[in-house]
PDB file of C-alpha atoms in Angstrom:
ATOM      1  CA  UNK X  85     -74.955  10.868  36.391  1.00 50.00           C
ATOM      2  CA  UNK X  86     -71.495   9.312  35.890  1.00 53.00           C
ATOM      3  CA  UNK X  87     -70.448   8.254  32.430  1.00 56.00           C
ATOM      4  CA  UNK X  88     -69.459   4.710  31.513  1.00 52.00           C
ATOM      5  CA  UNK X  89     -65.816   5.730  31.787  1.00 52.00           C
ATOM      6  CA  UNK X  90     -66.360   7.076  35.285  1.00 53.00           C
ATOM      7  CA  UNK X  91     -68.165   3.916  36.331  1.00 56.00           C
ATOM      8  CA  UNK X  92     -65.245   1.888  35.016  1.00 55.00           C
ATOM      9  CA  UNK X  93     -62.901   4.069  37.052  1.00 53.00           C
ATOM     10  CA  UNK X  94     -64.877   3.293  40.187  1.00 56.00           C
ATOM     11  CA  UNK X  95     -64.691  -0.426  39.487  1.00 55.00           C
ATOM     12  CA  UNK X  96     -60.910  -0.566  39.192  1.00 59.00           C
ATOM     13  CA  UNK X  97     -60.155  -0.773  42.897  1.00 55.00           C
ATOM     14  CA  UNK X  98     -62.965  -3.232  43.787  1.00 56.00           C
ATOM     15  CA  UNK X  99     -61.865  -5.554  40.996  1.00 56.00           C
ATOM     16  CA  UNK X 100     -58.292  -5.451  42.268  1.00 62.00           C
ATOM     17  CA  UNK X 101     -59.525  -6.198  45.773  1.00 60.00           C
ATOM     18  CA  UNK X 102     -61.457  -9.241  44.564  1.00 58.00           C
ATOM     19  CA  UNK X 103     -58.386 -10.509  42.724  1.00 60.00           C
ATOM     20  CA  UNK X 104     -56.260  -9.933  45.817  1.00 62.00           C
ATOM     21  CA  UNK X 105     -58.776 -11.789  47.985  1.00 60.00           C
ATOM     22  CA  UNK X 106     -58.868 -14.767  45.627  1.00 56.00           C
ATOM     23  CA  UNK X 107     -55.081 -14.908  45.349  1.00 61.00           C
ATOM     24  CA  UNK X 108     -54.365 -14.843  49.050  1.00 59.00           C
ATOM     25  CA  UNK X 109     -57.289 -17.070  49.961  1.00 58.00           C
ATOM     26  CA  UNK X 110     -56.119 -19.742  47.533  1.00 54.00           C
ATOM     27  CA  UNK X 111     -52.436 -19.405  48.368  1.00 57.00           C
ATOM     28  CA  UNK X 112     -52.790 -19.275  52.144  1.00 54.00           C
ATOM     29  CA  UNK X 113     -56.132 -20.937  52.843  1.00 57.00           C
ATOM     30  CA  UNK X 114     -55.771 -19.705  56.422  1.00 59.00           C
ATOM     31  CA  UNK X 115     -57.091 -16.136  56.276  1.00 67.00           C
ATOM     32  CA  UNK X 116     -60.815 -15.853  56.810  1.00 69.00           C
ATOM     33  CA  UNK X 117     -63.041 -13.742  54.613  1.00 71.00           C
ATOM     34  CA  UNK X 118     -64.059 -11.913  57.785  1.00 76.00           C
ATOM     35  CA  UNK X 119     -60.532 -10.680  58.453  1.00 76.00           C
ATOM     36  CA  UNK X 120     -60.014  -9.617  54.863  1.00 75.00           C
ATOM     37  CA  UNK X 121     -63.356  -7.780  54.915  1.00 80.00           C
ATOM     38  CA  UNK X 122     -62.318  -5.989  58.093  1.00 82.00           C
ATOM     39  CA  UNK X 123     -59.056  -5.037  56.406  1.00 82.00           C
ATOM     40  CA  UNK X 124     -60.940  -3.576  53.451  1.00 84.00           C
ATOM     41  CA  UNK X 125     -63.276  -1.663  55.791  1.00 85.00           C
ATOM     42  CA  UNK X 126     -60.325  -0.256  57.740  1.00 85.00           C
ATOM     43  CA  UNK X 127     -58.957   1.124  54.483  1.00 86.00           C
ATOM     44  CA  UNK X 128     -62.281   2.831  53.821  1.00 86.00           C
ATOM     45  CA  UNK X 129     -62.111   4.462  57.258  1.00 86.00           C
ATOM     46  CA  UNK X 130     -58.516   5.561  56.645  1.00 86.00           C
ATOM     47  CA  UNK X 131     -59.728   8.031  54.012  1.00 85.00           C
ATOM     48  CA  UNK X 132     -61.523  10.159  56.646  1.00 82.00           C
ATOM     49  CA  UNK X 133     -58.453  11.794  58.247  1.00 80.00           C
ATOM     50  CA  UNK X 134     -57.001  12.343  54.770  1.00 80.00           C
ATOM     51  CA  UNK X 135     -60.045  14.385  53.749  1.00 78.00           C
ATOM     52  CA  UNK X 136     -59.626  16.559  56.838  1.00 78.00           C
ATOM     53  CA  UNK X 137     -55.889  16.971  56.322  1.00 75.00           C
ATOM     54  CA  UNK X 138     -56.426  17.918  52.675  1.00 71.00           C
ATOM     55  CA  UNK X 139     -58.431  20.924  53.841  1.00 72.00           C
ATOM     56  CA  UNK X 140     -55.575  21.935  56.136  1.00 74.00           C
ATOM     57  CA  UNK X 141     -53.054  21.565  53.310  1.00 67.00           C
ATOM     58  CA  UNK X 142     -55.156  23.845  51.110  1.00 67.00           C
ATOM     59  CA  UNK X 143     -55.167  26.472  53.854  1.00 62.00           C
ATOM     60  CA  UNK X 144     -51.372  26.229  54.008  1.00 62.00           C
ATOM     61  CA  UNK X 145     -51.317  26.879  50.246  1.00 61.00           C
ATOM     62  CA  UNK X 146     -49.327  23.721  49.526  1.00 62.00           C
ATOM     63  CA  UNK X 147     -50.270  22.475  46.070  1.00 62.00           C
ATOM     64  CA  UNK X 148     -48.847  20.487  43.145  1.00 63.00           C
ATOM     65  CA  UNK X 149     -48.751  23.708  41.140  1.00 66.00           C
ATOM     66  CA  UNK X 150     -45.623  25.825  41.343  1.00 67.00           C
ATOM     67  CA  UNK X 151     -41.872  25.421  41.332  1.00 74.00           C
ATOM     68  CA  UNK X 152     -40.023  22.147  41.855  1.00 79.00           C
ATOM     69  CA  UNK X 153     -39.639  22.759  45.592  1.00 78.00           C
ATOM     70  CA  UNK X 154     -43.383  23.181  46.048  1.00 79.00           C
ATOM     71  CA  UNK X 155     -44.139  20.067  43.994  1.00 83.00           C
ATOM     72  CA  UNK X 156     -41.600  18.049  45.978  1.00 84.00           C
ATOM     73  CA  UNK X 157     -43.037  19.184  49.320  1.00 83.00           C
ATOM     74  CA  UNK X 158     -46.565  18.394  48.172  1.00 83.00           C
ATOM     75  CA  UNK X 159     -45.577  14.931  46.904  1.00 86.00           C
ATOM     76  CA  UNK X 160     -43.802  13.898  50.098  1.00 88.00           C
ATOM     77  CA  UNK X 161     -46.478  15.333  52.389  1.00 87.00           C
ATOM     78  CA  UNK X 162     -49.397  13.699  50.574  1.00 87.00           C
ATOM     79  CA  UNK X 163     -47.565  10.379  50.319  1.00 89.00           C
ATOM     80  CA  UNK X 164     -46.675  10.444  54.007  1.00 90.00           C
ATOM     81  CA  UNK X 165     -50.242  11.211  55.082  1.00 88.00           C
ATOM     82  CA  UNK X 166     -51.815   8.506  52.911  1.00 89.00           C
ATOM     83  CA  UNK X 167     -49.342   5.753  53.744  1.00 90.00           C
ATOM     84  CA  UNK X 168     -49.267   6.664  57.437  1.00 90.00           C
ATOM     85  CA  UNK X 169     -53.060   6.633  57.619  1.00 87.00           C
ATOM     86  CA  UNK X 170     -53.290   3.144  56.082  1.00 86.00           C
ATOM     87  CA  UNK X 171     -50.425   1.924  58.255  1.00 88.00           C
ATOM     88  CA  UNK X 172     -52.131   3.107  61.432  1.00 87.00           C
ATOM     89  CA  UNK X 173     -55.456   1.393  60.755  1.00 85.00           C
ATOM     90  CA  UNK X 174     -53.747  -1.939  60.018  1.00 84.00           C
ATOM     91  CA  UNK X 175     -51.609  -1.655  63.160  1.00 84.00           C
ATOM     92  CA  UNK X 176     -54.666  -0.668  65.169  1.00 82.00           C
ATOM     93  CA  UNK X 177     -56.979  -3.502  64.200  1.00 77.00           C
ATOM     94  CA  UNK X 178     -54.734  -6.361  63.054  1.00 73.00           C
ATOM     95  CA  UNK X 179     -51.143  -6.225  64.293  1.00 73.00           C
ATOM     96  CA  UNK X 180     -51.943  -7.463  67.807  1.00 72.00           C
ATOM     97  CA  UNK X 181     -54.057 -10.331  66.489  1.00 73.00           C
ATOM     98  CA  UNK X 182     -52.570 -13.838  66.872  1.00 71.00           C
ATOM     99  CA  UNK X 183     -53.512 -14.460  63.233  1.00 70.00           C
ATOM    100  CA  UNK X 184     -51.054 -11.751  62.147  1.00 74.00           C
ATOM    101  CA  UNK X 185     -47.948 -13.870  62.578  1.00 71.00           C
ATOM    102  CA  UNK X 186     -45.989 -13.797  59.306  1.00 76.00           C
ATOM    103  CA  UNK X 187     -45.148 -11.551  56.335  1.00 80.00           C
ATOM    104  CA  UNK X 188     -47.622 -13.126  53.908  1.00 79.00           C
ATOM    105  CA  UNK X 189     -50.547 -12.411  56.194  1.00 80.00           C
ATOM    106  CA  UNK X 190     -49.263  -8.902  56.753  1.00 82.00           C
ATOM    107  CA  UNK X 191     -49.242  -8.389  53.001  1.00 84.00           C
ATOM    108  CA  UNK X 192     -52.782  -9.763  52.673  1.00 83.00           C
ATOM    109  CA  UNK X 193     -54.223  -7.519  55.409  1.00 84.00           C
ATOM    110  CA  UNK X 194     -52.417  -4.389  54.250  1.00 88.00           C
ATOM    111  CA  UNK X 195     -53.223  -4.959  50.588  1.00 85.00           C
ATOM    112  CA  UNK X 196     -56.931  -5.301  51.327  1.00 85.00           C
ATOM    113  CA  UNK X 197     -56.817  -2.118  53.426  1.00 88.00           C
ATOM    114  CA  UNK X 198     -55.096  -0.309  50.557  1.00 88.00           C
ATOM    115  CA  UNK X 199     -57.789  -1.451  48.130  1.00 84.00           C
ATOM    116  CA  UNK X 200     -60.495  -0.204  50.482  1.00 85.00           C
ATOM    117  CA  UNK X 201     -58.721   3.144  50.596  1.00 87.00           C
ATOM    118  CA  UNK X 202     -58.293   3.243  46.803  1.00 84.00           C
ATOM    119  CA  UNK X 203     -61.910   2.279  46.173  1.00 82.00           C
ATOM    120  CA  UNK X 204     -63.223   5.052  48.415  1.00 84.00           C
ATOM    121  CA  UNK X 205     -60.832   7.635  46.993  1.00 83.00           C
ATOM    122  CA  UNK X 206     -61.785   6.714  43.422  1.00 79.00           C
ATOM    123  CA  UNK X 207     -65.486   7.057  44.197  1.00 79.00           C
ATOM    124  CA  UNK X 208     -64.957  10.478  45.803  1.00 79.00           C
ATOM    125  CA  UNK X 209     -62.790  11.675  42.912  1.00 75.00           C
ATOM    126  CA  UNK X 210     -65.283  10.437  40.319  1.00 73.00           C
ATOM    127  CA  UNK X 211     -68.415  11.956  41.827  1.00 74.00           C
ATOM    128  CA  UNK X 212     -67.064  15.160  43.356  1.00 72.00           C
ATOM    129  CA  UNK X 213     -64.303  16.280  41.004  1.00 66.00           C
ATOM    130  CA  UNK X 214     -64.453  17.179  37.334  1.00 62.00           C
ATOM    131  CA  UNK X 215     -62.130  16.144  34.502  1.00 60.00           C
ATOM    132  CA  UNK X 216     -61.002  12.977  36.255  1.00 58.00           C
ATOM    133  CA  UNK X 217     -59.149  10.764  33.775  1.00 59.00           C
ATOM    134  CA  UNK X 218     -58.835   6.997  33.707  1.00 59.00           C
ATOM    135  CA  UNK X 219     -55.043   6.722  33.809  1.00 61.00           C
ATOM    136  CA  UNK X 220     -54.382   8.598  37.093  1.00 62.00           C
ATOM    137  CA  UNK X 221     -57.066   6.583  38.889  1.00 65.00           C
ATOM    138  CA  UNK X 222     -55.831   3.284  37.483  1.00 68.00           C
ATOM    139  CA  UNK X 223     -52.255   4.207  38.352  1.00 76.00           C
ATOM    140  CA  UNK X 224     -53.169   5.242  41.901  1.00 78.00           C
ATOM    141  CA  UNK X 225     -54.649   1.795  42.550  1.00 79.00           C
ATOM    142  CA  UNK X 226     -51.431   0.190  41.308  1.00 82.00           C
ATOM    143  CA  UNK X 227     -49.321   2.500  43.495  1.00 86.00           C
ATOM    144  CA  UNK X 228     -51.413   1.672  46.557  1.00 87.00           C
ATOM    145  CA  UNK X 229     -51.129  -2.057  45.870  1.00 86.00           C
ATOM    146  CA  UNK X 230     -47.339  -1.935  45.499  1.00 89.00           C
ATOM    147  CA  UNK X 231     -46.834   0.243  48.571  1.00 91.00           C
ATOM    148  CA  UNK X 232     -49.203  -1.994  50.564  1.00 90.00           C
ATOM    149  CA  UNK X 233     -46.990  -5.014  49.927  1.00 89.00           C
ATOM    150  CA  UNK X 234     -43.983  -3.040  51.202  1.00 91.00           C
ATOM    151  CA  UNK X 235     -45.797  -1.995  54.379  1.00 91.00           C
ATOM    152  CA  UNK X 236     -47.384  -5.398  54.986  1.00 87.00           C
ATOM    153  CA  UNK X 237     -44.128  -7.273  54.508  1.00 88.00           C
ATOM    154  CA  UNK X 238     -42.378  -4.983  56.989  1.00 86.00           C
ATOM    155  CA  UNK X 239     -45.137  -5.431  59.561  1.00 85.00           C
ATOM    156  CA  UNK X 240     -45.091  -9.194  59.099  1.00 81.00           C
ATOM    157  CA  UNK X 241     -41.328  -9.344  59.486  1.00 80.00           C
ATOM    158  CA  UNK X 242     -41.599  -7.380  62.723  1.00 77.00           C
ATOM    159  CA  UNK X 243     -43.382 -10.397  64.210  1.00 70.00           C
ATOM    160  CA  UNK X 244     -40.416 -12.596  63.266  1.00 65.00           C
ATOM    161  CA  UNK X 245     -37.989 -10.217  64.932  1.00 60.00           C
ATOM    162  CA  UNK X 246     -39.997  -9.692  68.094  1.00 57.00           C
ATOM    163  CA  UNK X 247     -41.753  -6.508  66.971  1.00 55.00           C
ATOM    164  CA  UNK X 248     -38.493  -4.784  66.089  1.00 61.00           C
ATOM    165  CA  UNK X 249     -39.095  -1.074  65.578  1.00 65.00           C
ATOM    166  CA  UNK X 250     -36.755  -1.025  62.579  1.00 70.00           C
ATOM    167  CA  UNK X 251     -38.485  -3.865  60.740  1.00 69.00           C
ATOM    168  CA  UNK X 252     -41.875  -2.459  61.747  1.00 74.00           C
ATOM    169  CA  UNK X 253     -41.386   0.923  60.096  1.00 83.00           C
ATOM    170  CA  UNK X 254     -38.947  -0.060  57.331  1.00 85.00           C
ATOM    171  CA  UNK X 255     -41.787  -1.001  54.997  1.00 87.00           C
ATOM    172  CA  UNK X 256     -43.609   2.244  55.777  1.00 91.00           C
ATOM    173  CA  UNK X 257     -40.542   4.370  55.020  1.00 92.00           C
ATOM    174  CA  UNK X 258     -39.974   2.479  51.768  1.00 92.00           C
ATOM    175  CA  UNK X 259     -43.631   2.894  50.763  1.00 92.00           C
ATOM    176  CA  UNK X 260     -43.614   6.642  51.486  1.00 93.00           C
ATOM    177  CA  UNK X 261     -40.422   7.083  49.460  1.00 93.00           C
ATOM    178  CA  UNK X 262     -41.789   5.111  46.508  1.00 92.00           C
ATOM    179  CA  UNK X 263     -45.215   6.790  46.631  1.00 90.00           C
ATOM    180  CA  UNK X 264     -43.679  10.241  46.902  1.00 90.00           C
ATOM    181  CA  UNK X 265     -41.291   9.668  44.000  1.00 91.00           C
ATOM    182  CA  UNK X 266     -44.098   8.406  41.761  1.00 89.00           C
ATOM    183  CA  UNK X 267     -46.412  11.270  42.697  1.00 86.00           C
ATOM    184  CA  UNK X 268     -43.640  13.779  42.013  1.00 88.00           C
ATOM    185  CA  UNK X 269     -43.069  12.168  38.600  1.00 87.00           C
ATOM    186  CA  UNK X 270     -46.788  12.219  37.777  1.00 84.00           C
ATOM    187  CA  UNK X 271     -47.187  15.875  38.754  1.00 83.00           C
ATOM    188  CA  UNK X 272     -44.122  16.906  36.766  1.00 82.00           C
ATOM    189  CA  UNK X 273     -44.957  14.660  33.785  1.00 81.00           C
ATOM    190  CA  UNK X 274     -41.592  12.932  34.238  1.00 85.00           C
ATOM    191  CA  UNK X 275     -42.382   9.692  32.442  1.00 82.00           C
ATOM    192  CA  UNK X 276     -38.888   8.196  32.638  1.00 87.00           C
ATOM    193  CA  UNK X 277     -38.714   8.774  36.394  1.00 88.00           C
ATOM    194  CA  UNK X 278     -42.169   7.262  36.834  1.00 85.00           C
ATOM    195  CA  UNK X 279     -41.312   4.136  34.847  1.00 85.00           C
ATOM    196  CA  UNK X 280     -38.021   3.749  36.740  1.00 89.00           C
ATOM    197  CA  UNK X 281     -39.814   4.022  40.084  1.00 86.00           C
ATOM    198  CA  UNK X 282     -42.470   1.512  39.054  1.00 85.00           C
ATOM    199  CA  UNK X 283     -39.920  -1.014  37.792  1.00 87.00           C
ATOM    200  CA  UNK X 284     -37.878  -0.667  40.986  1.00 89.00           C
ATOM    201  CA  UNK X 285     -41.011  -1.109  43.103  1.00 87.00           C
ATOM    202  CA  UNK X 286     -42.112  -4.172  41.147  1.00 85.00           C
ATOM    203  CA  UNK X 287     -38.670  -5.722  41.665  1.00 89.00           C
ATOM    204  CA  UNK X 288     -38.722  -5.008  45.408  1.00 89.00           C
ATOM    205  CA  UNK X 289     -42.276  -6.277  45.824  1.00 86.00           C
ATOM    206  CA  UNK X 290     -41.521  -9.423  43.816  1.00 84.00           C
ATOM    207  CA  UNK X 291     -38.552 -10.234  46.060  1.00 86.00           C
ATOM    208  CA  UNK X 292     -40.631  -9.602  49.178  1.00 85.00           C
ATOM    209  CA  UNK X 293     -43.425 -11.861  47.951  1.00 81.00           C
ATOM    210  CA  UNK X 294     -40.946 -14.639  47.159  1.00 80.00           C
ATOM    211  CA  UNK X 295     -39.459 -14.370  50.649  1.00 82.00           C
ATOM    212  CA  UNK X 296     -42.899 -14.250  52.245  1.00 79.00           C
ATOM    213  CA  UNK X 297     -43.962 -17.330  50.283  1.00 76.00           C
ATOM    214  CA  UNK X 298     -40.886 -19.264  51.427  1.00 79.00           C
ATOM    215  CA  UNK X 299     -41.601 -18.357  55.056  1.00 76.00           C
ATOM    216  CA  UNK X 300     -45.209 -19.495  54.613  1.00 72.00           C
ATOM    217  CA  UNK X 301     -44.167 -22.776  53.027  1.00 72.00           C
ATOM    218  CA  UNK X 302     -41.737 -23.471  55.871  1.00 74.00           C
ATOM    219  CA  UNK X 303     -44.485 -22.753  58.393  1.00 66.00           C
ATOM    220  CA  UNK X 304     -46.879 -25.112  56.617  1.00 66.00           C
ATOM    221  CA  UNK X 305     -44.217 -27.823  56.462  1.00 69.00           C
ATOM    222  CA  UNK X 306     -43.529 -27.442  60.180  1.00 60.00           C
ATOM    223  CA  UNK X 307     -47.247 -27.598  60.990  1.00 62.00           C
ATOM    224  CA  UNK X 308     -47.621 -30.756  58.907  1.00 63.00           C
ATOM    225  CA  UNK X 309     -44.616 -32.334  60.650  1.00 58.00           C
ATOM    226  CA  UNK X 310     -45.934 -31.401  64.093  1.00 65.00           C
ATOM    227  CA  UNK X 311     -49.260 -33.060  63.339  1.00 66.00           C
ATOM    228  CA  UNK X 312     -47.584 -36.234  62.096  1.00 67.00           C
ATOM    229  CA  UNK X 313     -45.542 -36.871  65.246  1.00 64.00           C
TER     230      UNK X 313
END
């Protein structure tokens, strides 16, 4: 039976997902609950290949324990697999949809998928692993949220540039780099590096959200003008 602390750990990601849903629903008022629910569910499904790949990684004897080279390899590999998995499910179910037509919507879909992934991962960690602490789980949800904005913004911008390959994967590359750097800092207990990475990510995400909001406002203004003439 999980303790109260463990139950709280499990609730972190769902609470974040509810907040994300409310925020984007109120700000956009154009994304249906159905699409956001599908995004969340796709994130839940994205955990399946990660579980399989984790078994393969163990067989290859790649772990966070060891010298700096081993920790670096582990951090980059895990970050790549997790971000790539979430990226693929969003591309698979949402990118071709006509409703996915701007950065803000890309952020909304990808963020909900990331919260579905985080929720499932937190539940698995809480019930199947011992000595799970609150801080790593809380921090992982924050990392997923920040990286999701990077990926979603890049995917949304790809629609503006005619599905440009560069804009499509730029967010993914940025998210993998950020995730890997933070994971490396966490494993090595490098607090200064972790804080620096988080502050840099918050700055990048803030700028992306401001740009996405401006694009959304211009689109709304154009739609209002088109209806008036």
